[in-house]
Short mmCIF file of C-alpha atoms in Angstrom, two decimals:
data_model
loop_
_atom_site.label_atom_id
_atom_site.label_comp_id
_atom_site.label_asym_id
_atom_site.label_seq_id
_atom_site.Cartn_x
_atom_site.Cartn_y
_atom_site.Cartn_z
CA MET A 103 -8.15 27.99 106.55
CA LYS A 104 -10.98 27.49 108.99
CA ASN A 105 -9.73 23.97 109.68
CA LEU A 106 -6.18 25.24 110.22
CA ARG A 107 -7.48 27.77 112.74
CA GLU A 108 -9.44 25.11 114.59
CA GLN A 109 -6.50 22.70 114.57
CA GLY A 110 -4.24 25.37 116.06
CA LEU A 111 -6.70 26.15 118.84
CA LYS A 112 -7.26 22.45 119.54
CA ALA A 113 -3.52 21.83 119.93
CA TYR A 114 -3.26 24.80 122.33
CA ASP A 115 -6.23 23.64 124.36
CA GLU A 116 -4.72 20.19 124.79
CA ASP A 117 -1.29 21.45 125.84
CA ALA A 118 -2.31 24.49 127.91
CA SER A 119 -5.22 23.02 129.82
CA ARG A 120 -2.95 22.29 132.85
CA TYR A 121 -2.40 26.04 133.40
CA ALA A 122 -4.63 28.11 135.59
CA ASN A 123 -7.88 28.98 133.98
CA ASN A 124 -7.20 32.74 133.88
CA VAL A 125 -3.76 32.25 132.43
CA TYR A 126 -5.10 29.71 129.97
CA LEU A 127 -7.81 32.05 128.71
CA ASP A 128 -5.48 35.07 128.43
CA LYS A 129 -2.90 33.06 126.51
CA ARG A 130 -5.60 31.54 124.33
CA GLU A 131 -6.96 35.00 123.49
CA ALA A 132 -3.49 36.26 122.59
CA LEU A 133 -2.82 33.20 120.42
CA LEU A 134 -6.14 33.59 118.68
CA SER A 135 -5.37 37.24 117.91
CA LYS A 136 -2.01 36.34 116.43
CA MET A 137 -3.49 33.49 114.39
CA ASP A 138 -6.29 35.69 113.07
CA HIS A 139 -3.84 38.41 112.12
CA LYS A 140 -1.65 35.98 110.21
CA LEU A 141 -4.59 34.23 108.59
CA LEU A 142 -6.02 37.60 107.61
CA GLU A 143 -2.85 38.44 105.71
CA ILE A 144 -2.96 35.11 103.90
CA HIS A 145 -6.71 35.51 103.34
CA ASP A 146 -6.34 38.97 101.76
CA LEU A 147 -3.38 37.89 99.68
CA GLN A 148 -5.20 34.89 98.26
CA LEU A 149 -8.39 36.84 97.59
CA SER A 150 -6.38 39.50 95.73
CA LYS A 151 -4.84 36.74 93.67
CA PHE A 152 -8.25 35.24 92.94
CA SER A 153 -9.56 38.71 92.05
CA LYS A 154 -6.82 39.23 89.45
CA GLN A 155 -7.45 35.76 88.06
CA ALA A 156 -11.16 36.56 87.83
CA GLN A 157 -10.42 39.76 85.89
CA THR A 158 -8.18 37.87 83.47
CA PHE A 159 -10.86 35.20 83.18
CA PHE A 160 -13.41 37.93 82.37
CA ASN A 161 -11.33 39.43 79.56
CA ASP A 162 -10.54 36.03 78.08
CA GLU A 163 -14.16 34.97 78.25
CA VAL A 164 -15.27 38.13 76.43
CA ALA A 165 -12.70 37.60 73.67
CA ASN A 166 -13.58 33.92 73.24
CA SER A 167 -17.31 34.62 73.23
CA LYS A 168 -16.91 37.21 70.48
CA LYS A 169 -15.01 34.71 68.35
CA SER A 170 -17.48 31.89 68.95
CA LYS A 171 -20.46 34.08 67.99
CA LYS A 172 -22.72 32.11 70.34
CA TYR A 173 -24.42 35.25 71.62
CA ASN A 174 -26.70 37.64 69.80
CA SER A 175 -25.25 40.82 71.23
CA PHE A 176 -22.22 42.21 72.99
CA LYS A 177 -24.43 42.99 75.96
CA GLU A 178 -25.14 39.29 76.45
CA ILE A 179 -21.43 38.53 76.18
CA LEU A 180 -20.60 40.99 78.96
CA GLU A 181 -23.35 39.76 81.25
CA ASN A 182 -22.43 36.11 80.77
CA SER A 183 -18.70 36.78 81.17
CA MET A 184 -19.22 38.79 84.35
CA GLU A 185 -21.42 36.08 85.84
CA LYS A 186 -18.82 33.40 85.11
CA SER A 187 -16.03 35.56 86.53
CA LEU A 188 -17.87 36.19 89.80
CA THR A 189 -18.70 32.50 90.07
CA PHE A 190 -15.03 31.69 89.55
CA PHE A 191 -14.06 34.06 92.37
CA ILE A 192 -16.70 32.81 94.80
CA GLU A 193 -15.93 29.13 94.21
CA ASN A 194 -12.23 29.65 94.78
CA SER A 195 -12.87 31.81 97.83
CA LYS A 196 -14.76 29.05 99.61
CA VAL A 197 -11.49 27.37 100.57
CA LEU A 198 -10.67 30.54 102.51
CA ASN A 199 -13.99 30.61 104.34
CA ILE A 200 -13.25 31.08 108.03
CA ALA A 201 -15.07 32.51 110.99
CA GLU A 202 -15.54 36.17 111.65
CA PRO A 203 -14.00 38.70 111.34
CA PHE A 204 -12.88 37.21 108.04
CA THR A 205 -15.22 37.70 105.06
CA GLU A 206 -14.90 37.89 101.25
CA THR A 207 -17.70 40.43 100.86
CA LYS A 208 -15.29 43.36 100.69
CA HIS A 209 -13.14 41.71 98.03
CA LEU A 210 -16.21 40.59 96.12
CA ASN A 211 -17.52 44.14 95.99
CA GLU A 212 -14.12 45.39 94.90
CA LEU A 213 -14.05 42.74 92.15
CA LYS A 214 -17.51 43.77 90.99
CA GLU A 215 -16.33 47.37 90.73
CA LEU A 216 -13.23 46.32 88.77
CA LEU A 217 -15.25 44.13 86.42
CA SER A 218 -17.78 46.92 85.98
CA ALA A 219 -14.98 49.32 85.05
CA SER A 220 -13.53 46.79 82.62
CA SER A 221 -16.99 46.25 81.19
CA ASP A 222 -17.48 49.98 80.66
CA SER A 223 -14.10 50.18 78.94
CA LEU A 224 -14.99 47.26 76.68
CA LYS A 225 -18.35 48.87 75.91
CA LEU A 226 -16.64 52.05 74.74
CA LYS A 227 -14.17 50.05 72.68
CA GLU A 228 -16.98 48.00 71.15
CA ARG A 229 -18.86 51.23 70.48
CA GLU A 230 -15.92 52.56 68.47
CA ASN A 231 -15.64 49.24 66.64
CA LEU A 232 -19.34 49.38 65.82
CA ILE A 233 -19.05 52.89 64.40
CA SER A 234 -16.02 51.81 62.37
CA ARG A 235 -17.83 48.75 60.97
CA ILE A 236 -20.85 50.81 59.97
CA ARG A 237 -18.59 53.39 58.30
CA LYS A 238 -16.80 50.71 56.27
CA LYS A 239 -20.07 49.08 55.19
CA PHE A 240 -21.40 52.47 54.17
CA GLN A 241 -18.28 53.32 52.18
CA SER A 242 -18.21 50.01 50.29
CA THR A 243 -21.87 50.39 49.29
CA PHE A 244 -22.20 54.12 48.74
CA LYS A 245 -18.91 54.85 46.94
CA GLU A 246 -19.76 52.85 43.83
CA GLN A 247 -23.25 54.34 43.56
CA LEU A 248 -21.84 57.84 44.04
CA LEU A 249 -19.29 57.39 41.23
CA ASP A 250 -21.95 55.96 38.89
CA SER A 251 -24.16 59.00 39.44
CA ILE A 252 -21.31 61.49 39.06
CA HIS A 253 -20.10 59.97 35.78
CA LYS A 254 -23.61 60.36 34.33
CA PRO A 255 -24.63 63.80 35.61
CA GLU A 256 -28.21 64.93 35.16
CA VAL A 257 -30.34 67.76 36.49
CA ASP A 258 -31.55 65.63 39.43
CA THR A 259 -28.23 63.89 40.09
CA TRP A 260 -27.82 65.30 43.60
CA ASP A 261 -31.40 64.41 44.51
CA LYS A 262 -30.65 60.80 43.60
CA ILE A 263 -27.35 60.81 45.49
CA LEU A 264 -28.95 62.22 48.66
CA ASN A 265 -31.75 59.64 48.45
CA LYS A 266 -29.16 56.86 48.13
CA PHE A 267 -27.27 58.22 51.14
CA ASN A 268 -30.40 58.33 53.30
CA SER A 269 -31.45 54.88 52.12
CA ILE A 270 -28.10 53.22 52.87
CA SER A 271 -27.61 54.95 56.24
CA GLY A 272 -31.18 54.15 57.27
CA GLU A 273 -30.72 50.50 56.34
CA LEU A 274 -27.51 50.25 58.37
CA LEU A 275 -29.21 51.72 61.46
CA SER A 276 -32.57 49.97 61.09
CA LYS A 277 -31.51 46.85 63.05
CA TYR A 278 -30.78 49.00 66.11
CA LYS A 279 -33.96 51.07 66.00
CA LYS A 280 -36.36 50.25 68.83
CA GLY A 281 -38.79 53.15 68.53
CA PRO A 282 -39.54 56.35 66.60
CA SER A 283 -36.51 58.08 68.10
CA THR A 284 -34.87 55.46 70.29
CA TYR A 285 -31.98 53.15 69.46
CA ASP A 286 -30.32 50.28 71.28
CA PHE A 287 -26.99 49.16 69.88
CA GLU A 288 -27.02 46.08 72.13
CA ILE A 289 -23.72 46.91 73.78
CA GLY A 290 -25.12 47.53 77.23
CA LEU A 291 -25.08 51.32 77.01
CA SER A 292 -27.45 53.66 78.78
CA GLU A 293 -30.28 55.35 76.92
CA ASP A 294 -28.37 58.63 76.72
CA MET A 295 -25.24 56.83 75.54
CA ASN A 296 -27.22 54.99 72.87
CA LEU A 297 -28.59 58.30 71.63
CA LYS A 298 -25.08 59.77 71.56
CA THR A 299 -23.87 56.73 69.64
CA TYR A 300 -26.62 57.25 67.06
CA VAL A 301 -25.62 60.89 66.62
CA ASP A 302 -21.94 59.95 66.32
CA ILE A 303 -22.77 57.36 63.66
CA ARG A 304 -24.75 59.95 61.69
CA LYS A 305 -21.81 62.34 61.93
CA THR A 306 -19.42 59.63 60.79
CA LEU A 307 -21.58 58.80 57.77
CA TRP A 308 -21.92 62.46 56.77
CA VAL A 309 -18.16 62.96 57.13
CA LYS A 310 -17.52 59.91 54.95
CA PHE A 311 -20.07 61.27 52.45
CA ARG A 312 -18.20 64.57 52.38
CA ASP A 313 -14.80 62.92 52.00
CA LEU A 314 -15.96 60.65 49.17
CA LEU A 315 -17.63 63.59 47.46
CA HIS A 316 -14.61 65.88 47.57
CA ASP A 317 -12.25 63.06 46.62
CA SER A 318 -14.38 62.20 43.57
CA ILE A 319 -14.81 65.78 42.36
CA SER A 320 -11.54 67.38 41.23
CA GLU A 321 -10.26 69.25 38.19
CA GLU A 322 -8.82 66.09 36.68
CA SER A 323 -11.86 63.88 37.31
CA VAL A 324 -14.40 66.45 36.09
CA SER A 325 -12.32 67.12 32.95
CA ARG A 326 -12.29 63.40 32.23
CA ILE A 327 -16.05 63.11 32.82
CA LEU A 328 -16.85 66.00 30.45
CA ARG A 329 -14.52 64.64 27.76
CA ASN A 330 -16.12 61.19 28.00
CA LEU A 331 -19.60 62.69 27.76
CA PHE A 332 -18.57 64.62 24.65
CA GLU A 333 -16.94 61.62 22.98
CA ASP A 334 -19.88 59.32 23.72
CA GLU A 335 -22.31 61.68 22.03
CA PHE A 336 -20.03 62.92 19.26
CA ARG A 337 -18.41 59.69 18.11
CA TYR A 338 -21.09 57.09 18.85
CA ASP A 339 -24.78 56.76 18.08
CA GLU A 340 -27.56 55.78 20.47
CA ASN A 341 -26.71 52.08 19.94
CA GLY A 342 -23.07 52.58 20.91
CA LEU A 343 -21.79 52.11 17.36
CA PRO A 344 -19.17 54.44 15.82
CA LYS A 345 -20.63 57.16 13.63
CA LEU A 346 -19.71 57.37 9.94
CA TRP A 347 -19.58 60.97 8.76
CA ARG A 348 -20.97 61.71 5.32
CA ASN A 349 -20.03 65.37 5.07
CA ILE A 350 -18.46 68.23 7.00
CA SER A 351 -21.76 69.92 7.83
CA GLU A 352 -22.88 66.80 9.67
CA VAL A 353 -19.67 66.89 11.73
CA ASP A 354 -20.21 70.57 12.59
CA THR A 355 -23.80 70.00 13.68
CA GLN A 356 -23.00 67.01 15.86
CA PHE A 357 -19.96 68.75 17.37
CA THR A 358 -21.98 71.77 18.45
CA LYS A 359 -24.68 69.58 19.97
CA ALA A 360 -22.28 67.26 21.81
CA ARG A 361 -20.17 70.12 23.18
CA THR A 362 -23.21 72.02 24.46
CA ASN A 363 -24.63 68.96 26.22
CA ALA A 364 -21.27 68.03 27.76
CA LEU A 365 -20.59 71.51 29.13
CA LYS A 366 -24.02 71.55 30.80
CA ALA A 367 -22.65 69.03 33.30
CA LEU A 368 -19.98 71.40 34.64
CA PRO A 369 -22.32 73.55 36.81
CA ILE A 370 -23.99 70.38 38.09
CA LEU A 371 -20.69 68.90 39.26
CA SER A 372 -19.43 72.19 40.70
CA ASN A 373 -22.05 72.49 43.43
CA ALA A 374 -24.21 69.86 45.14
CA VAL A 375 -27.59 71.53 44.64
CA LEU A 376 -30.94 69.74 44.84
CA SER A 377 -33.15 70.29 41.81
CA SER A 378 -36.33 69.78 43.82
CA THR A 379 -35.68 72.67 46.22
CA ASN A 380 -32.85 74.49 44.43
CA SER A 381 -30.91 74.39 47.71
CA GLU A 382 -27.55 72.94 48.66
CA ILE A 383 -27.15 69.63 50.45
CA ILE A 384 -26.71 70.41 54.15
CA PRO A 385 -25.96 67.69 56.76
CA ASP A 386 -28.62 67.25 59.44
CA VAL A 387 -25.87 67.01 62.10
CA ASP A 388 -22.96 69.29 62.88
CA ILE A 389 -19.78 67.91 61.27
CA THR A 390 -17.75 71.10 61.49
CA HIS A 391 -15.24 69.70 63.95
CA GLU A 392 -15.32 66.09 62.81
CA ASP A 393 -11.92 64.73 61.70
CA ASP A 394 -9.10 66.84 60.30
CA TYR A 395 -10.50 68.31 57.14
CA GLU A 396 -7.59 70.31 55.75
CA ILE A 397 -8.36 73.65 54.15
CA ASP A 398 -6.24 75.26 51.48
CA GLU A 399 -5.73 78.87 52.48
CA ASN A 400 -5.42 79.88 48.83
CA GLU A 401 -8.99 78.77 48.13
CA LEU A 402 -12.11 80.77 48.83
CA ALA A 403 -13.78 80.05 52.12
CA GLY A 404 -17.07 79.11 50.46
CA SER A 405 -15.43 76.31 48.51
CA HIS A 406 -14.89 74.34 51.70
CA ASN A 407 -18.54 73.96 52.53
CA PHE A 408 -20.07 70.54 52.14
CA SER A 409 -21.76 71.34 48.82
CA HIS A 410 -19.13 73.64 47.27
CA LEU A 411 -16.99 71.31 45.21
CA LEU A 412 -15.21 73.49 42.61
CA THR A 413 -14.19 77.13 42.77
CA ASN A 414 -14.70 79.54 39.88
CA ARG A 415 -11.01 79.33 39.01
CA GLN A 416 -11.15 75.53 38.92
CA GLN A 417 -14.23 75.63 36.72
CA GLN A 418 -12.48 77.97 34.28
CA ASN A 419 -9.42 75.72 34.16
CA ILE A 420 -11.62 72.72 33.42
CA LEU A 421 -13.50 74.63 30.74
CA ASN A 422 -10.32 75.69 28.96
CA LYS A 423 -8.81 72.21 29.08
CA VAL A 424 -11.94 70.42 27.90
CA LYS A 425 -12.52 72.87 25.04
CA ARG A 426 -9.01 72.24 23.73
CA GLU A 427 -9.55 68.49 23.87
CA MET A 428 -12.93 68.81 22.15
CA ASP A 429 -11.43 70.95 19.40
CA ALA A 430 -8.71 68.35 18.82
CA ILE A 431 -11.31 65.58 18.47
CA TYR A 432 -13.35 67.79 16.13
CA VAL A 433 -10.34 68.54 13.89
CA GLU A 434 -9.50 64.84 13.73
CA ALA A 435 -13.04 63.94 12.67
CA LYS A 436 -13.13 66.73 10.10
CA ARG A 437 -9.78 65.65 8.65
CA SER A 438 -11.05 62.10 8.19
CA VAL A 439 -14.08 63.39 6.26
CA VAL A 440 -11.83 65.52 4.01
CA GLN A 441 -9.55 62.56 3.34
CA ASN A 442 -12.47 60.37 2.36
CA THR A 443 -13.88 63.09 0.12
CA THR A 444 -10.59 63.69 -1.75
CA SER A 445 -9.97 60.00 -2.37
CA ILE A 446 -10.27 58.37 -5.86
CA PRO A 447 -13.95 58.33 -6.91
CA LEU A 448 -15.62 55.05 -7.75
CA TYR A 449 -16.35 55.98 -11.37
CA PHE A 450 -12.63 56.18 -12.04
CA TYR A 451 -12.30 52.45 -11.37
CA GLY A 452 -15.08 51.80 -13.87
CA LEU A 453 -13.28 53.92 -16.46
CA LEU A 454 -10.08 52.02 -15.76
CA VAL A 455 -11.86 48.72 -16.45
CA VAL A 456 -13.30 49.99 -19.74
CA LEU A 457 -9.99 51.37 -21.03
CA GLY A 458 -8.02 48.33 -19.98
CA TRP A 459 -10.50 45.76 -21.23
CA ASN A 460 -8.46 44.87 -24.34
CA GLU A 461 -5.33 44.31 -22.31
CA PHE A 462 -7.29 42.18 -19.87
CA MET A 463 -8.72 40.04 -22.68
CA ALA A 464 -5.26 39.72 -24.27
CA VAL A 465 -3.99 38.18 -21.07
CA LEU A 466 -6.94 35.80 -20.90
CA ASN A 467 -6.50 34.78 -24.58
CA ARG A 468 -2.90 33.75 -23.93
CA PRO A 469 -3.08 30.95 -21.36
CA LEU A 470 0.69 30.55 -21.14
CA LEU A 471 1.13 34.21 -20.32
CA PHE A 472 -1.73 33.98 -17.81
CA ILE A 473 -0.23 30.86 -16.21
CA ALA A 474 3.22 32.48 -16.10
CA LEU A 475 1.69 35.54 -14.44
CA ILE A 476 -0.06 33.34 -11.87
CA LEU A 477 3.17 31.43 -11.18
CA LEU A 478 5.06 34.69 -10.79
CA VAL A 479 2.51 36.13 -8.37
CA SER A 480 2.34 32.84 -6.43
CA GLY A 481 6.12 32.69 -6.20
CA VAL A 482 6.30 36.25 -4.89
CA TYR A 483 3.52 35.49 -2.37
CA ILE A 484 5.23 32.32 -1.12
CA ALA A 485 8.59 34.06 -0.92
CA TYR A 486 7.04 36.92 1.05
CA ASN A 487 5.29 34.63 3.56
CA THR A 488 8.40 32.48 4.03
CA GLN A 489 10.51 35.62 4.48
CA THR A 490 12.79 34.63 1.56
CA LEU A 491 11.82 37.53 -0.67
CA GLY A 492 14.76 39.60 0.54
CA PRO A 493 17.40 36.92 -0.13
CA ILE A 494 15.90 36.21 -3.59
CA ILE A 495 16.08 39.88 -4.53
CA SER A 496 19.68 40.02 -3.31
CA VAL A 497 20.61 36.98 -5.43
CA LEU A 498 18.92 38.46 -8.52
CA GLN A 499 20.72 41.75 -8.02
CA ALA A 500 24.04 39.92 -7.71
CA MET A 501 23.31 37.89 -10.87
CA PHE A 502 22.39 41.02 -12.82
CA ALA A 503 25.54 42.82 -11.66
CA GLN A 504 27.74 39.85 -12.58
CA THR A 505 26.09 39.49 -16.02
CA LYS A 506 26.55 43.16 -16.67
CA LYS A 507 30.22 42.93 -15.70
CA VAL A 508 30.87 39.91 -17.97
CA ALA A 509 29.11 41.57 -20.91
CA LYS A 510 31.22 44.70 -20.54
CA GLU A 511 34.44 42.68 -20.47
CA ARG A 512 33.42 40.66 -23.55
CA LEU A 513 32.54 43.80 -25.47
CA ARG A 514 35.82 45.37 -24.52
CA GLU A 515 37.71 42.33 -25.85
CA LEU A 516 35.89 42.48 -29.19
CA VAL A 517 36.65 46.17 -29.62
CA ASN A 518 40.34 45.86 -28.81
CA GLU A 519 40.96 42.73 -31.00
CA ASP A 520 43.64 43.22 -33.82
CA VAL A 521 42.38 43.35 -37.48
CA ILE A 522 43.75 40.40 -39.74
CA PRO A 523 45.21 41.60 -43.20
CA VAL A 524 43.44 40.26 -46.37
CA LYS A 525 45.29 39.53 -49.71
CA SER A 526 44.07 41.48 -52.72
CA HIS A 527 43.14 39.61 -55.96
CA ILE A 528 43.59 42.70 -58.10
CA PRO A 529 46.60 42.30 -60.41
CA LYS A 530 49.39 44.78 -60.24
CA GLU A 531 49.43 47.51 -62.80
CA SER A 532 50.96 46.33 -66.10
CA LYS A 533 53.13 48.47 -68.21
CA GLU A 534 51.90 46.72 -71.37
CA ASN A 535 49.27 48.36 -73.63
CA ILE A 536 46.13 46.29 -74.05
CA GLU A 537 43.94 46.83 -77.07
CA LEU A 538 40.22 46.86 -76.44
CA ASP A 539 37.75 45.13 -78.77
CA SER A 540 34.99 47.06 -80.47
CA LEU A 541 31.45 46.07 -79.60
CA ASP A 542 28.17 46.64 -81.38
CA ASP A 543 24.98 47.86 -79.92
CA GLU A 544 24.16 44.47 -78.58
CA GLY A 545 27.52 44.10 -76.98
CA LYS A 546 28.88 41.66 -79.49
CA LYS A 547 32.40 41.82 -80.89
CA LEU A 548 32.64 43.30 -84.29
CA GLU A 549 34.54 41.38 -86.89
#
């Protein structure tokens, strides 16, 4: 643009030099004013265009730098991106470099303000992303440990849970700690903003702790925990093997012990109380207004505190439900003992062997009968495994029915058959008198 201005003036000087000097100078001054005014419009328009391009370049450079992970912190990314953006603007503005009154200083300052505002906006956005990442890391690590501790409640359960919370949260914040009470989250924030970020992170972690705690402790979950504790102690020994009951008194003793130990966990899970100080767990930051923590108006106000997990009504409901389930398990175990006790005693089998010894030996002394018995049993076994036992039985039943039918018909034929008359060899009665011979004592005919 400077060259264009000079070329315009040079052409005027060559053509207007024949005019009077006063006229020449006045006209030259007017031309210069018009040229400067027009060039100023073009100058401002182009600088505005370069400024917008520099802002776009800045945002793209920040996004690409985050993906490349070449820098150690977001603060370095912002500083490097801003430096490159300003360099881009200055280099492109050199083509517009003309004599006074034109200057890019005003536009450069405006660009710096715009980039600074964009940088502040990106810092706040990155701050929220940082808090979100820390919350997710905390949840993935702490949730599993919390559930493990809750499912195995002990007197010092809440002491252990609080220690785990402090340990995990401290580990997540340790990389940003620069002094006893100072933190730098490497985003480019001020000291006060870094402190506020630390407090917000602590609030976020305590809120997540509260949410996980209240989500894990409910009537259903606590009932399940108590039932599992009872079953583990009642049905299994210390090695995890199922118990074999010998008598009813043993069942009664173990039932009483297991139920008592299981129900001891209910007060522990109802309120988060530290055993070391006998006091409730209280957050070290104010989380009263953090997030939308819905409150059931039907519940007591105290139940919505951080450490109040179950109301008295909920505890009573759990107690009633668990006792019914425990009683059902107890009755089942007692019934199994009674069934085993009323079964056939072992000595009866010995008596059966003694009384049936002769029959057993008779079978062994008759090999053919023994072989036939083996063949019969083998045939039944094979027929059963090949699923032909049913058809064989059906065929046998049909054969028996047909045989029975034929026998009845044959018997009926024999009964209804006509009787054949037989000729008598006895002579007909004679009308002649026959004289009988006299016999002696020996049956001989007398002369």
